[in-house]
Amino acid sequence: MLQLLKRVSLPLLILAALIALLNFKDRFGYEEAPINTTQIIETKDLGTPVFSLRRVPELLTSPLATQQLQESLLELVSVLPDSSCFAVTADSEELFEFQKQLPLNPGRTQKIITAYAALAQLGSDYQYETVISADRETDADGNLLSSDLYVIGSGDPVIRTDAFMELLPESYSFIRTSADEMADLTVGMNILFIQGAVVVNESRYDEERTIVGWDQNLKESAVIGSLSASLLDSGFDGLKQNYSQQRGDSPLPLVPSANPATRFAANFDDLLEARGVIILRGAKEINNVEQSSLVELITIKSPSLDQIAKQMLTNDDNVTAEMVLKEIGFSRTGQGSTGSGLVSLPEILSANNLPNTELLLIDGSGLSRDNQATCNLFQAILQDDRYGETIKEALPLVGVEGVVSNVLQGTPFESNLTAHTYFETGRAAMVGSYTTPEGLEMHITYIANFDDIESAQNVHETFLNGLAPILSEFTGGKALDEMGPRSVID
């Protein structure tokens, strides 16, 4: 009985002691602060109770916003053909996907794959180096006596004359290696008289002028100029044919050079002569010269590879894509050919932990209808830690730049989406990065291959025009600064 009383009375005694301490808190130094009647501290009444849904973290509001987005997108993709894929991610979170593993023909958006592989293999800072050499130095009077002037091709795909650049629309990228500046630099080396000829060497790559895997119709369509390690003006004839014929409302088509290296030599000869250089012999091509036996006079470097990728994607430049593919092959195998580049691409993707399943590539430009890739691969490229940002910066701004300067105008995508979009005879695609009005970055890939050619363009435009407002309205849930207490004054 005594033990029971102890167990009951002990807590009561402790409680009584605590009450006593509270009543006599001033004895322990806890005095009440006096009220200062001269100061009035203004406070806002809390309009949001402590226990309120407005105080729920953002993560609890996101699922509802995501569900609404997915329902809208599910309805939108219903207009697409069976042979299509679509995926959207934000902050590495997949918001929506539709058949993203399905292999489809991506059209010319395939250049994004080529650009990524080039960056991964060669590096963003890589520059082509075209070397101008001679058998000997010039004499004191600027004469190259008993010597040719050699131009050793490096594969630089963007050597362009001023005249050729005038053919480009104002919205296109003007990134290039200037052939006119190349001529100026040559003259600046005190080369005033060449007793021999301007000679161009193209031995870095093979001499295939088109793509082996293309069907005959595509080969004969002249959609690209002739390929060469020594390429001027994208492998098209010019200058002597007068590019002014290709300007205007009804321009004449550009003609691929029968021999691009010889054409390079002839056109560079013309550029030098226009600057007062006397050249005694006719321009020619030669590939059996040992570069080590020559005297290097000057080296002309191209823009860096990230800039060349920008030029290629902004202008949808097919020649640059095919040339870059050859350089990828040369870098990995020592053979500058389309075939060596195509073998290298899946290896590069795999080495960088990118999905290369269901990948079938015939070229680097995406012109072949036999190419196949997945939405999954393009999404992975956009989100890649090493070169994803470089690719996104290389893509043109919709409604403003290059091949997308006239598309999706008047939609939320205008000036907010960097992308390569494509449509041609039953093939449609868009790959890019969109920043919403709330500042949320989304990665988007869409590919569609249509059997019904007549309705294809209408479906393509309906899909993209419908996609823009759906994505622009997505916030991912209220921002954290919107979830704090709300004042009555607000």
Short mmCIF file of C-alpha atoms in Angstrom, two decimals:
data_model
loop_
_atom_site.label_atom_id
_atom_site.label_comp_id
_atom_site.label_asym_id
_atom_site.label_seq_id
_atom_site.Cartn_x
_atom_site.Cartn_y
_atom_site.Cartn_z
CA MET A 1 0.00 0.00 0.00
CA LEU A 2 2.85 2.38 0.87
CA GLN A 3 4.46 1.75 -2.50
CA LEU A 4 1.21 2.61 -4.28
CA LEU A 5 0.93 5.91 -2.46
CA LYS A 6 4.48 6.79 -3.41
CA ARG A 7 3.75 6.11 -7.12
CA VAL A 8 0.68 8.36 -7.06
CA SER A 9 2.02 11.18 -4.91
CA LEU A 10 5.36 11.63 -6.71
CA PRO A 11 3.90 12.92 -10.01
CA LEU A 12 1.54 15.18 -8.04
CA LEU A 13 4.46 16.69 -6.18
CA ILE A 14 6.35 17.33 -9.42
CA LEU A 15 3.31 19.01 -10.96
CA ALA A 16 2.88 21.22 -7.91
CA ALA A 17 6.52 22.25 -8.09
CA LEU A 18 6.16 23.27 -11.72
CA ILE A 19 3.09 25.38 -10.90
CA ALA A 20 5.00 27.09 -8.15
CA LEU A 21 7.86 27.87 -10.47
CA LEU A 22 5.53 29.46 -12.97
CA ASN A 23 3.87 31.59 -10.29
CA PHE A 24 7.23 32.82 -8.96
CA LYS A 25 9.12 33.06 -12.30
CA ASP A 26 10.38 36.55 -11.40
CA ARG A 27 12.54 34.98 -8.70
CA PHE A 28 14.45 33.10 -11.43
CA GLY A 29 15.02 36.13 -13.69
CA TYR A 30 12.08 35.56 -16.08
CA GLU A 31 10.46 38.94 -15.70
CA GLU A 32 7.69 40.10 -17.94
CA ALA A 33 8.80 42.68 -20.49
CA PRO A 34 7.21 46.07 -19.94
CA ILE A 35 4.79 47.31 -22.57
CA ASN A 36 6.22 50.23 -24.59
CA THR A 37 3.23 52.43 -25.33
CA THR A 38 5.27 54.74 -27.58
CA GLN A 39 5.82 52.04 -30.27
CA ILE A 40 3.17 50.31 -32.28
CA ILE A 41 4.36 47.37 -34.30
CA GLU A 42 2.14 46.82 -37.34
CA THR A 43 1.44 43.22 -38.19
CA LYS A 44 -0.60 41.68 -40.94
CA ASP A 45 -3.46 39.50 -39.93
CA LEU A 46 -3.00 36.06 -41.35
CA GLY A 47 -5.72 35.36 -43.88
CA THR A 48 -4.54 31.78 -44.16
CA PRO A 49 -5.12 29.56 -41.12
CA VAL A 50 -2.22 27.52 -39.84
CA PHE A 51 -3.95 24.37 -41.03
CA SER A 52 -4.78 25.24 -44.66
CA LEU A 53 -4.46 23.55 -48.07
CA ARG A 54 -2.53 26.62 -49.17
CA ARG A 55 0.25 25.48 -46.86
CA VAL A 56 0.53 22.06 -48.51
CA PRO A 57 3.90 21.66 -50.29
CA GLU A 58 4.12 22.06 -54.04
CA LEU A 59 4.62 18.34 -54.51
CA LEU A 60 1.05 17.72 -53.37
CA THR A 61 -0.35 20.09 -56.00
CA SER A 62 1.80 18.81 -58.91
CA PRO A 63 0.04 15.47 -59.45
CA LEU A 64 -3.24 17.21 -60.22
CA ALA A 65 -1.60 19.61 -62.68
CA THR A 66 0.29 16.73 -64.28
CA GLN A 67 -2.89 14.65 -64.55
CA GLN A 68 -4.67 17.51 -66.31
CA LEU A 69 -1.71 17.91 -68.68
CA GLN A 70 -1.65 14.20 -69.48
CA GLU A 71 -5.39 14.11 -70.16
CA SER A 72 -5.07 17.02 -72.58
CA LEU A 73 -2.08 15.46 -74.34
CA LEU A 74 -3.77 12.07 -74.54
CA GLU A 75 -6.65 13.68 -76.38
CA LEU A 76 -4.25 15.57 -78.65
CA VAL A 77 -2.17 12.54 -79.72
CA SER A 78 -5.36 10.79 -80.80
CA VAL A 79 -5.16 12.77 -84.06
CA LEU A 80 -1.73 11.29 -84.88
CA PRO A 81 -1.24 8.24 -87.10
CA ASP A 82 -0.29 4.87 -85.64
CA SER A 83 3.27 5.38 -86.86
CA SER A 84 4.13 8.22 -84.50
CA CYS A 85 5.79 8.93 -81.18
CA PHE A 86 5.73 11.79 -78.73
CA ALA A 87 7.39 12.59 -75.41
CA VAL A 88 7.61 15.54 -73.01
CA THR A 89 9.89 15.90 -70.00
CA ALA A 90 10.55 18.71 -67.49
CA ASP A 91 13.32 18.78 -64.89
CA SER A 92 14.24 15.21 -65.89
CA GLU A 93 10.69 14.08 -65.05
CA GLU A 94 8.75 12.39 -67.82
CA LEU A 95 5.41 14.15 -68.04
CA PHE A 96 4.01 12.26 -71.01
CA GLU A 97 5.13 9.64 -73.49
CA PHE A 98 3.48 7.97 -76.43
CA GLN A 99 5.26 5.11 -78.23
CA LYS A 100 8.64 6.71 -77.54
CA GLN A 101 10.48 3.43 -78.30
CA LEU A 102 8.88 3.07 -81.74
CA PRO A 103 11.45 3.35 -84.58
CA LEU A 104 10.37 5.96 -87.13
CA ASN A 105 11.85 8.01 -89.91
CA PRO A 106 12.77 11.35 -88.27
CA GLY A 107 13.37 13.25 -91.50
CA ARG A 108 15.94 16.00 -91.37
CA THR A 109 15.72 16.32 -87.58
CA GLN A 110 18.21 13.45 -87.71
CA LYS A 111 20.89 16.16 -87.98
CA ILE A 112 20.55 16.47 -84.19
CA ILE A 113 21.95 12.94 -83.85
CA THR A 114 24.81 13.78 -86.22
CA ALA A 115 25.55 17.01 -84.34
CA TYR A 116 25.61 15.23 -80.98
CA ALA A 117 27.92 12.48 -82.24
CA ALA A 118 30.32 15.06 -83.70
CA LEU A 119 30.44 17.03 -80.44
CA ALA A 120 30.99 13.86 -78.41
CA GLN A 121 33.72 12.60 -80.75
CA LEU A 122 35.55 15.82 -81.62
CA GLY A 123 34.63 18.27 -78.85
CA SER A 124 32.84 21.62 -78.94
CA ASP A 125 36.08 23.54 -79.52
CA TYR A 126 37.24 21.46 -82.49
CA GLN A 127 38.23 23.51 -85.56
CA TYR A 128 38.99 22.41 -89.09
CA GLU A 129 42.36 23.67 -90.35
CA THR A 130 42.81 24.33 -94.07
CA VAL A 131 46.51 24.71 -94.86
CA ILE A 132 47.93 26.80 -97.71
CA SER A 133 51.44 25.73 -98.69
CA ALA A 134 54.04 26.03 -101.42
CA ASP A 135 57.21 24.29 -102.54
CA ARG A 136 59.23 27.19 -101.12
CA GLU A 137 58.89 30.60 -99.51
CA THR A 138 58.20 33.64 -101.66
CA ASP A 139 61.16 35.78 -102.65
CA ALA A 140 61.58 39.38 -101.53
CA ASP A 141 59.27 40.58 -104.31
CA GLY A 142 56.39 38.28 -103.37
CA ASN A 143 57.01 35.73 -106.14
CA LEU A 144 56.41 31.98 -105.88
CA LEU A 145 58.90 30.97 -108.53
CA SER A 146 58.68 27.45 -109.95
CA SER A 147 56.02 26.61 -107.38
CA ASP A 148 52.34 25.87 -107.17
CA LEU A 149 50.15 27.23 -104.38
CA TYR A 150 48.64 24.26 -102.54
CA VAL A 151 45.35 24.27 -100.66
CA ILE A 152 45.21 21.18 -98.42
CA GLY A 153 41.57 20.42 -97.64
CA SER A 154 40.63 19.67 -94.03
CA GLY A 155 36.99 18.73 -94.59
CA ASP A 156 35.79 22.18 -93.47
CA PRO A 157 32.15 22.13 -94.60
CA VAL A 158 31.48 25.87 -94.28
CA ILE A 159 34.05 27.54 -96.55
CA ARG A 160 31.86 30.03 -98.40
CA THR A 161 32.38 33.01 -100.71
CA ASP A 162 30.69 36.35 -100.11
CA ALA A 163 28.72 35.81 -103.32
CA PHE A 164 27.34 32.49 -102.11
CA MET A 165 26.33 33.93 -98.73
CA GLU A 166 24.12 36.46 -100.51
CA LEU A 167 21.84 33.58 -101.48
CA LEU A 168 20.87 32.93 -97.86
CA PRO A 169 17.73 34.48 -96.34
CA GLU A 170 18.34 37.16 -93.70
CA SER A 171 17.01 34.91 -90.92
CA TYR A 172 19.64 32.23 -91.59
CA SER A 173 22.91 31.74 -89.74
CA PHE A 174 25.91 33.32 -91.47
CA ILE A 175 28.48 31.26 -89.59
CA ARG A 176 31.19 30.26 -92.06
CA THR A 177 34.86 30.20 -92.98
CA SER A 178 35.19 33.12 -95.38
CA ALA A 179 36.83 32.18 -98.69
CA ASP A 180 37.28 35.88 -99.42
CA GLU A 181 39.16 36.39 -96.15
CA MET A 182 41.20 33.32 -97.01
CA ALA A 183 42.24 35.03 -100.24
CA ASP A 184 42.98 38.27 -98.35
CA LEU A 185 45.22 36.41 -95.89
CA THR A 186 47.04 34.70 -98.75
CA VAL A 187 47.78 38.04 -100.40
CA GLY A 188 48.73 39.35 -96.97
CA MET A 189 51.53 36.76 -96.92
CA ASN A 190 53.10 38.79 -99.76
CA ILE A 191 52.08 36.32 -102.45
CA LEU A 192 51.77 38.47 -105.57
CA PHE A 193 52.99 36.16 -108.35
CA ILE A 194 52.53 32.39 -108.74
CA GLN A 195 54.59 30.86 -111.50
CA GLY A 196 52.72 27.59 -111.15
CA ALA A 197 49.02 27.01 -110.42
CA VAL A 198 46.52 26.98 -107.59
CA VAL A 199 46.34 23.31 -106.63
CA VAL A 200 43.77 21.76 -104.29
CA ASN A 201 44.26 18.50 -102.37
CA GLU A 202 41.20 16.53 -101.17
CA SER A 203 42.87 13.31 -100.00
CA ARG A 204 41.57 13.52 -96.41
CA TYR A 205 38.24 11.95 -97.44
CA ASP A 206 37.11 9.52 -100.10
CA GLU A 207 35.89 10.81 -103.45
CA GLU A 208 32.28 9.73 -103.17
CA ARG A 209 30.31 12.79 -104.29
CA THR A 210 26.96 11.66 -102.91
CA ILE A 211 25.64 9.04 -100.45
CA VAL A 212 26.09 5.41 -101.42
CA GLY A 213 22.97 4.23 -99.56
CA TRP A 214 20.60 6.65 -101.30
CA ASP A 215 18.24 5.43 -103.98
CA GLN A 216 18.87 6.67 -107.49
CA ASN A 217 16.12 9.29 -107.42
CA LEU A 218 17.60 10.92 -104.34
CA LYS A 219 21.10 10.83 -105.82
CA GLU A 220 19.88 12.58 -108.96
CA SER A 221 17.76 15.16 -107.15
CA ALA A 222 20.75 17.46 -106.49
CA VAL A 223 19.49 18.21 -102.97
CA ILE A 224 23.12 18.50 -101.86
CA GLY A 225 26.28 19.66 -103.57
CA SER A 226 29.11 17.29 -104.39
CA LEU A 227 31.07 16.11 -101.35
CA SER A 228 34.82 16.58 -100.98
CA ALA A 229 37.42 17.15 -98.28
CA SER A 230 38.12 20.40 -100.17
CA LEU A 231 34.71 21.96 -100.39
CA LEU A 232 33.81 25.49 -101.45
CA ASP A 233 30.29 26.91 -101.47
CA SER A 234 28.73 23.62 -100.31
CA GLY A 235 30.00 21.74 -103.36
CA PHE A 236 28.01 23.77 -105.90
CA ASP A 237 29.30 25.46 -109.00
CA GLY A 238 29.52 29.21 -108.69
CA LEU A 239 31.38 32.41 -109.46
CA LYS A 240 32.08 31.52 -113.10
CA GLN A 241 28.38 30.66 -113.43
CA ASN A 242 27.52 33.93 -111.61
CA TYR A 243 25.51 33.37 -108.45
CA SER A 244 23.26 36.28 -109.39
CA GLN A 245 21.38 33.81 -111.57
CA GLN A 246 20.36 31.98 -108.39
CA ARG A 247 18.96 35.12 -106.70
CA GLY A 248 15.51 36.60 -106.89
CA ASP A 249 11.93 35.36 -106.81
CA SER A 250 12.49 32.52 -109.30
CA PRO A 251 16.10 31.48 -108.73
CA LEU A 252 17.80 28.94 -110.90
CA PRO A 253 18.77 25.77 -109.04
CA LEU A 254 22.31 25.42 -107.81
CA VAL A 255 24.33 22.86 -109.75
CA PRO A 256 26.51 20.33 -107.87
CA SER A 257 30.11 20.45 -109.05
CA ALA A 258 31.23 17.57 -111.23
CA ASN A 259 34.61 17.84 -109.53
CA PRO A 260 34.37 19.96 -106.38
CA ALA A 261 38.11 20.05 -105.67
CA THR A 262 38.90 21.37 -109.16
CA ARG A 263 36.06 23.87 -108.82
CA PHE A 264 37.52 24.99 -105.46
CA ALA A 265 40.89 25.54 -107.15
CA ALA A 266 39.36 27.50 -110.05
CA ASN A 267 37.24 29.70 -107.80
CA PHE A 268 40.09 30.38 -105.36
CA ASP A 269 42.26 31.24 -108.38
CA ASP A 270 39.58 33.79 -109.35
CA LEU A 271 39.51 35.28 -105.85
CA LEU A 272 43.29 35.74 -105.86
CA GLU A 273 43.35 37.25 -109.34
CA ALA A 274 40.60 39.67 -108.30
CA ARG A 275 43.10 40.88 -105.67
CA GLY A 276 45.86 41.46 -108.19
CA VAL A 277 47.75 38.16 -107.90
CA ILE A 278 49.25 36.98 -111.21
CA ILE A 279 48.90 33.21 -111.73
CA LEU A 280 50.51 31.68 -114.82
CA ARG A 281 48.97 28.20 -114.89
CA GLY A 282 45.44 26.88 -114.79
CA ALA A 283 43.95 25.68 -111.49
CA LYS A 284 43.93 21.94 -110.85
CA GLU A 285 43.52 19.15 -108.32
CA ILE A 286 46.32 16.92 -107.10
CA ASN A 287 46.22 14.29 -104.35
CA ASN A 288 49.65 12.62 -104.48
CA VAL A 289 51.61 15.40 -102.84
CA GLU A 290 53.30 14.88 -99.47
CA GLN A 291 52.25 17.72 -97.20
CA SER A 292 55.40 17.28 -95.09
CA SER A 293 57.53 18.18 -98.14
CA LEU A 294 55.83 21.59 -98.50
CA VAL A 295 56.41 24.90 -96.77
CA GLU A 296 53.35 25.91 -94.79
CA LEU A 297 52.44 29.51 -95.48
CA ILE A 298 49.20 29.96 -93.59
CA THR A 299 46.56 27.94 -91.72
CA ILE A 300 42.92 28.98 -91.86
CA LYS A 301 40.82 27.76 -88.96
CA SER A 302 37.08 27.22 -89.17
CA PRO A 303 34.57 28.35 -86.54
CA SER A 304 34.43 26.00 -83.57
CA LEU A 305 32.34 22.85 -83.92
CA ASP A 306 29.56 24.10 -81.63
CA GLN A 307 29.14 27.04 -84.03
CA ILE A 308 29.18 24.76 -87.07
CA ALA A 309 26.46 22.69 -85.37
CA LYS A 310 24.51 25.93 -84.91
CA GLN A 311 24.89 26.71 -88.61
CA MET A 312 23.87 23.19 -89.61
CA LEU A 313 20.74 23.04 -87.45
CA THR A 314 19.62 26.63 -87.99
CA ASN A 315 19.95 26.41 -91.77
CA ASP A 316 19.03 22.72 -92.02
CA ASP A 317 22.27 22.35 -93.96
CA ASN A 318 22.38 18.90 -95.55
CA VAL A 319 25.90 19.23 -96.96
CA THR A 320 27.36 20.20 -93.59
CA ALA A 321 25.68 17.18 -91.98
CA GLU A 322 27.15 14.77 -94.53
CA MET A 323 30.59 16.34 -94.27
CA VAL A 324 30.56 16.23 -90.48
CA LEU A 325 29.64 12.54 -90.67
CA LYS A 326 32.77 11.89 -92.77
CA GLU A 327 34.93 13.73 -90.22
CA ILE A 328 33.48 11.59 -87.42
CA GLY A 329 34.52 8.52 -89.39
CA PHE A 330 37.99 9.94 -90.10
CA SER A 331 38.52 10.73 -86.42
CA ARG A 332 37.57 7.24 -85.24
CA THR A 333 38.83 5.01 -88.04
CA GLY A 334 41.23 7.07 -90.16
CA GLN A 335 38.85 6.75 -93.11
CA GLY A 336 36.93 9.84 -94.16
CA SER A 337 33.83 8.20 -95.57
CA THR A 338 30.10 8.09 -95.00
CA GLY A 339 30.34 4.40 -94.16
CA SER A 340 32.97 4.88 -91.44
CA GLY A 341 30.86 7.68 -89.95
CA LEU A 342 27.72 5.56 -89.90
CA VAL A 343 29.53 2.73 -88.15
CA SER A 344 30.84 5.19 -85.58
CA LEU A 345 27.54 6.85 -84.61
CA PRO A 346 25.97 3.94 -82.64
CA GLU A 347 29.30 3.35 -80.89
CA ILE A 348 29.48 7.01 -79.82
CA LEU A 349 25.91 6.97 -78.54
CA SER A 350 26.52 3.79 -76.58
CA ALA A 351 29.76 5.14 -75.09
CA ASN A 352 27.81 8.15 -73.82
CA ASN A 353 25.02 6.01 -72.33
CA LEU A 354 22.45 7.05 -74.91
CA PRO A 355 19.95 4.51 -76.27
CA ASN A 356 20.90 3.26 -79.74
CA THR A 357 18.38 0.43 -80.06
CA GLU A 358 16.19 0.42 -83.17
CA LEU A 359 18.63 2.87 -84.79
CA LEU A 360 19.11 2.57 -88.55
CA LEU A 361 21.10 5.29 -90.31
CA ILE A 362 21.79 5.66 -94.03
CA ASP A 363 23.17 9.20 -93.99
CA GLY A 364 23.94 12.13 -91.70
CA SER A 365 21.39 14.61 -93.01
CA GLY A 366 18.17 12.59 -92.63
CA LEU A 367 17.26 12.82 -96.30
CA SER A 368 16.91 9.07 -96.75
CA ARG A 369 13.47 7.61 -96.07
CA ASP A 370 15.14 4.47 -94.73
CA ASN A 371 16.62 6.13 -91.64
CA GLN A 372 15.04 5.13 -88.33
CA ALA A 373 15.31 6.52 -84.80
CA THR A 374 13.12 6.81 -81.71
CA CYS A 375 11.68 9.69 -79.71
CA ASN A 376 13.49 8.16 -76.76
CA LEU A 377 16.91 8.83 -78.35
CA PHE A 378 16.16 12.48 -79.13
CA GLN A 379 14.87 13.06 -75.60
CA ALA A 380 18.03 11.53 -74.18
CA ILE A 381 20.18 13.82 -76.34
CA LEU A 382 18.34 16.93 -75.14
CA GLN A 383 18.83 15.85 -71.51
CA ASP A 384 22.46 14.76 -71.90
CA ASP A 385 24.74 16.17 -69.20
CA ARG A 386 27.70 16.79 -71.52
CA TYR A 387 26.29 18.16 -74.77
CA GLY A 388 22.56 18.55 -74.27
CA GLU A 389 22.88 22.27 -73.56
CA THR A 390 25.15 22.76 -76.58
CA ILE A 391 22.59 21.09 -78.82
CA LYS A 392 19.76 23.20 -77.42
CA GLU A 393 21.78 26.38 -77.96
CA ALA A 394 22.46 25.29 -81.54
CA LEU A 395 18.77 24.86 -82.35
CA PRO A 396 17.07 27.85 -84.02
CA LEU A 397 14.48 29.97 -82.23
CA VAL A 398 10.99 29.29 -83.56
CA GLY A 399 9.40 32.23 -85.33
CA VAL A 400 12.74 34.03 -85.51
CA GLU A 401 15.67 32.06 -86.94
CA GLY A 402 16.55 29.95 -89.93
CA VAL A 403 14.28 27.20 -91.17
CA VAL A 404 11.80 27.80 -88.34
CA SER A 405 11.54 31.58 -88.77
CA ASN A 406 8.10 31.29 -90.38
CA VAL A 407 6.56 28.45 -88.37
CA LEU A 408 4.24 28.50 -85.33
CA GLN A 409 4.00 32.26 -85.38
CA GLY A 410 1.30 33.66 -83.14
CA THR A 411 1.45 30.62 -80.83
CA PRO A 412 3.05 30.43 -77.36
CA PHE A 413 5.97 28.61 -79.03
CA GLU A 414 7.02 31.72 -80.93
CA SER A 415 10.29 33.08 -79.47
CA ASN A 416 10.07 30.54 -76.61
CA LEU A 417 10.91 27.27 -78.37
CA THR A 418 14.29 26.33 -79.80
CA ALA A 419 13.70 23.43 -82.14
CA HIS A 420 14.20 21.72 -85.44
CA THR A 421 10.81 21.20 -87.05
CA TYR A 422 10.25 19.32 -90.24
CA PHE A 423 7.51 18.34 -92.65
CA GLU A 424 7.79 16.82 -96.09
CA THR A 425 5.53 14.44 -97.96
CA GLY A 426 4.21 12.37 -95.12
CA ARG A 427 7.10 12.80 -92.72
CA ALA A 428 6.87 15.21 -89.80
CA ALA A 429 8.93 15.86 -86.69
CA MET A 430 9.86 18.40 -84.07
CA VAL A 431 12.64 18.16 -81.51
CA GLY A 432 13.41 20.99 -79.13
CA SER A 433 13.33 22.80 -75.81
CA TYR A 434 10.43 25.02 -74.71
CA THR A 435 10.38 27.52 -71.84
CA THR A 436 6.88 28.05 -70.45
CA PRO A 437 5.58 31.43 -69.21
CA GLU A 438 6.29 30.13 -65.68
CA GLY A 439 9.95 29.56 -66.61
CA LEU A 440 9.69 25.76 -66.74
CA GLU A 441 11.94 24.15 -69.37
CA MET A 442 10.38 21.30 -71.30
CA HIS A 443 12.06 18.89 -73.72
CA ILE A 444 9.81 17.81 -76.57
CA THR A 445 10.14 15.19 -79.30
CA TYR A 446 7.47 14.36 -81.85
CA ILE A 447 7.79 12.21 -84.97
CA ALA A 448 5.01 11.10 -87.31
CA ASN A 449 5.11 8.98 -90.47
CA PHE A 450 1.85 9.23 -92.40
CA ASP A 451 0.22 6.73 -94.75
CA ASP A 452 -2.47 9.24 -95.67
CA ILE A 453 -0.34 11.81 -97.48
CA GLU A 454 -3.23 14.12 -98.31
CA SER A 455 -4.18 14.78 -94.68
CA ALA A 456 -0.64 14.69 -93.31
CA GLN A 457 0.16 18.37 -93.32
CA ASN A 458 -3.16 19.33 -91.77
CA VAL A 459 -2.71 16.78 -88.96
CA HIS A 460 0.87 17.94 -88.39
CA GLU A 461 -0.13 21.59 -88.08
CA THR A 462 -3.18 20.75 -85.94
CA PHE A 463 -1.01 18.79 -83.53
CA LEU A 464 1.68 21.47 -83.10
CA ASN A 465 -0.80 24.34 -82.88
CA GLY A 466 -2.75 22.37 -80.26
CA LEU A 467 0.37 21.43 -78.35
CA ALA A 468 1.55 25.01 -77.82
CA PRO A 469 -1.28 26.25 -75.57
CA ILE A 470 -1.46 22.97 -73.62
CA LEU A 471 2.19 23.14 -72.61
CA SER A 472 2.14 26.89 -72.02
CA GLU A 473 -0.62 26.52 -69.41
CA PHE A 474 1.21 23.87 -67.40
CA THR A 475 2.82 25.17 -64.20
CA GLY A 476 3.72 21.90 -62.52
CA GLY A 477 1.79 23.05 -59.46
CA LYS A 478 1.87 26.39 -57.66
CA ALA A 479 5.28 27.88 -57.03
CA LEU A 480 6.53 27.75 -53.46
CA ASP A 481 6.31 31.52 -53.01
CA GLU A 482 2.60 31.25 -53.74
CA MET A 483 2.12 28.69 -50.95
CA GLY A 484 3.03 30.96 -48.00
CA PRO A 485 0.61 32.75 -45.68
CA ARG A 486 -1.72 35.12 -47.46
CA SER A 487 -2.36 38.51 -45.80
CA VAL A 488 -5.82 40.03 -45.46
CA ILE A 489 -4.36 43.12 -47.17
CA ASP A 490 -3.58 40.92 -50.20
#
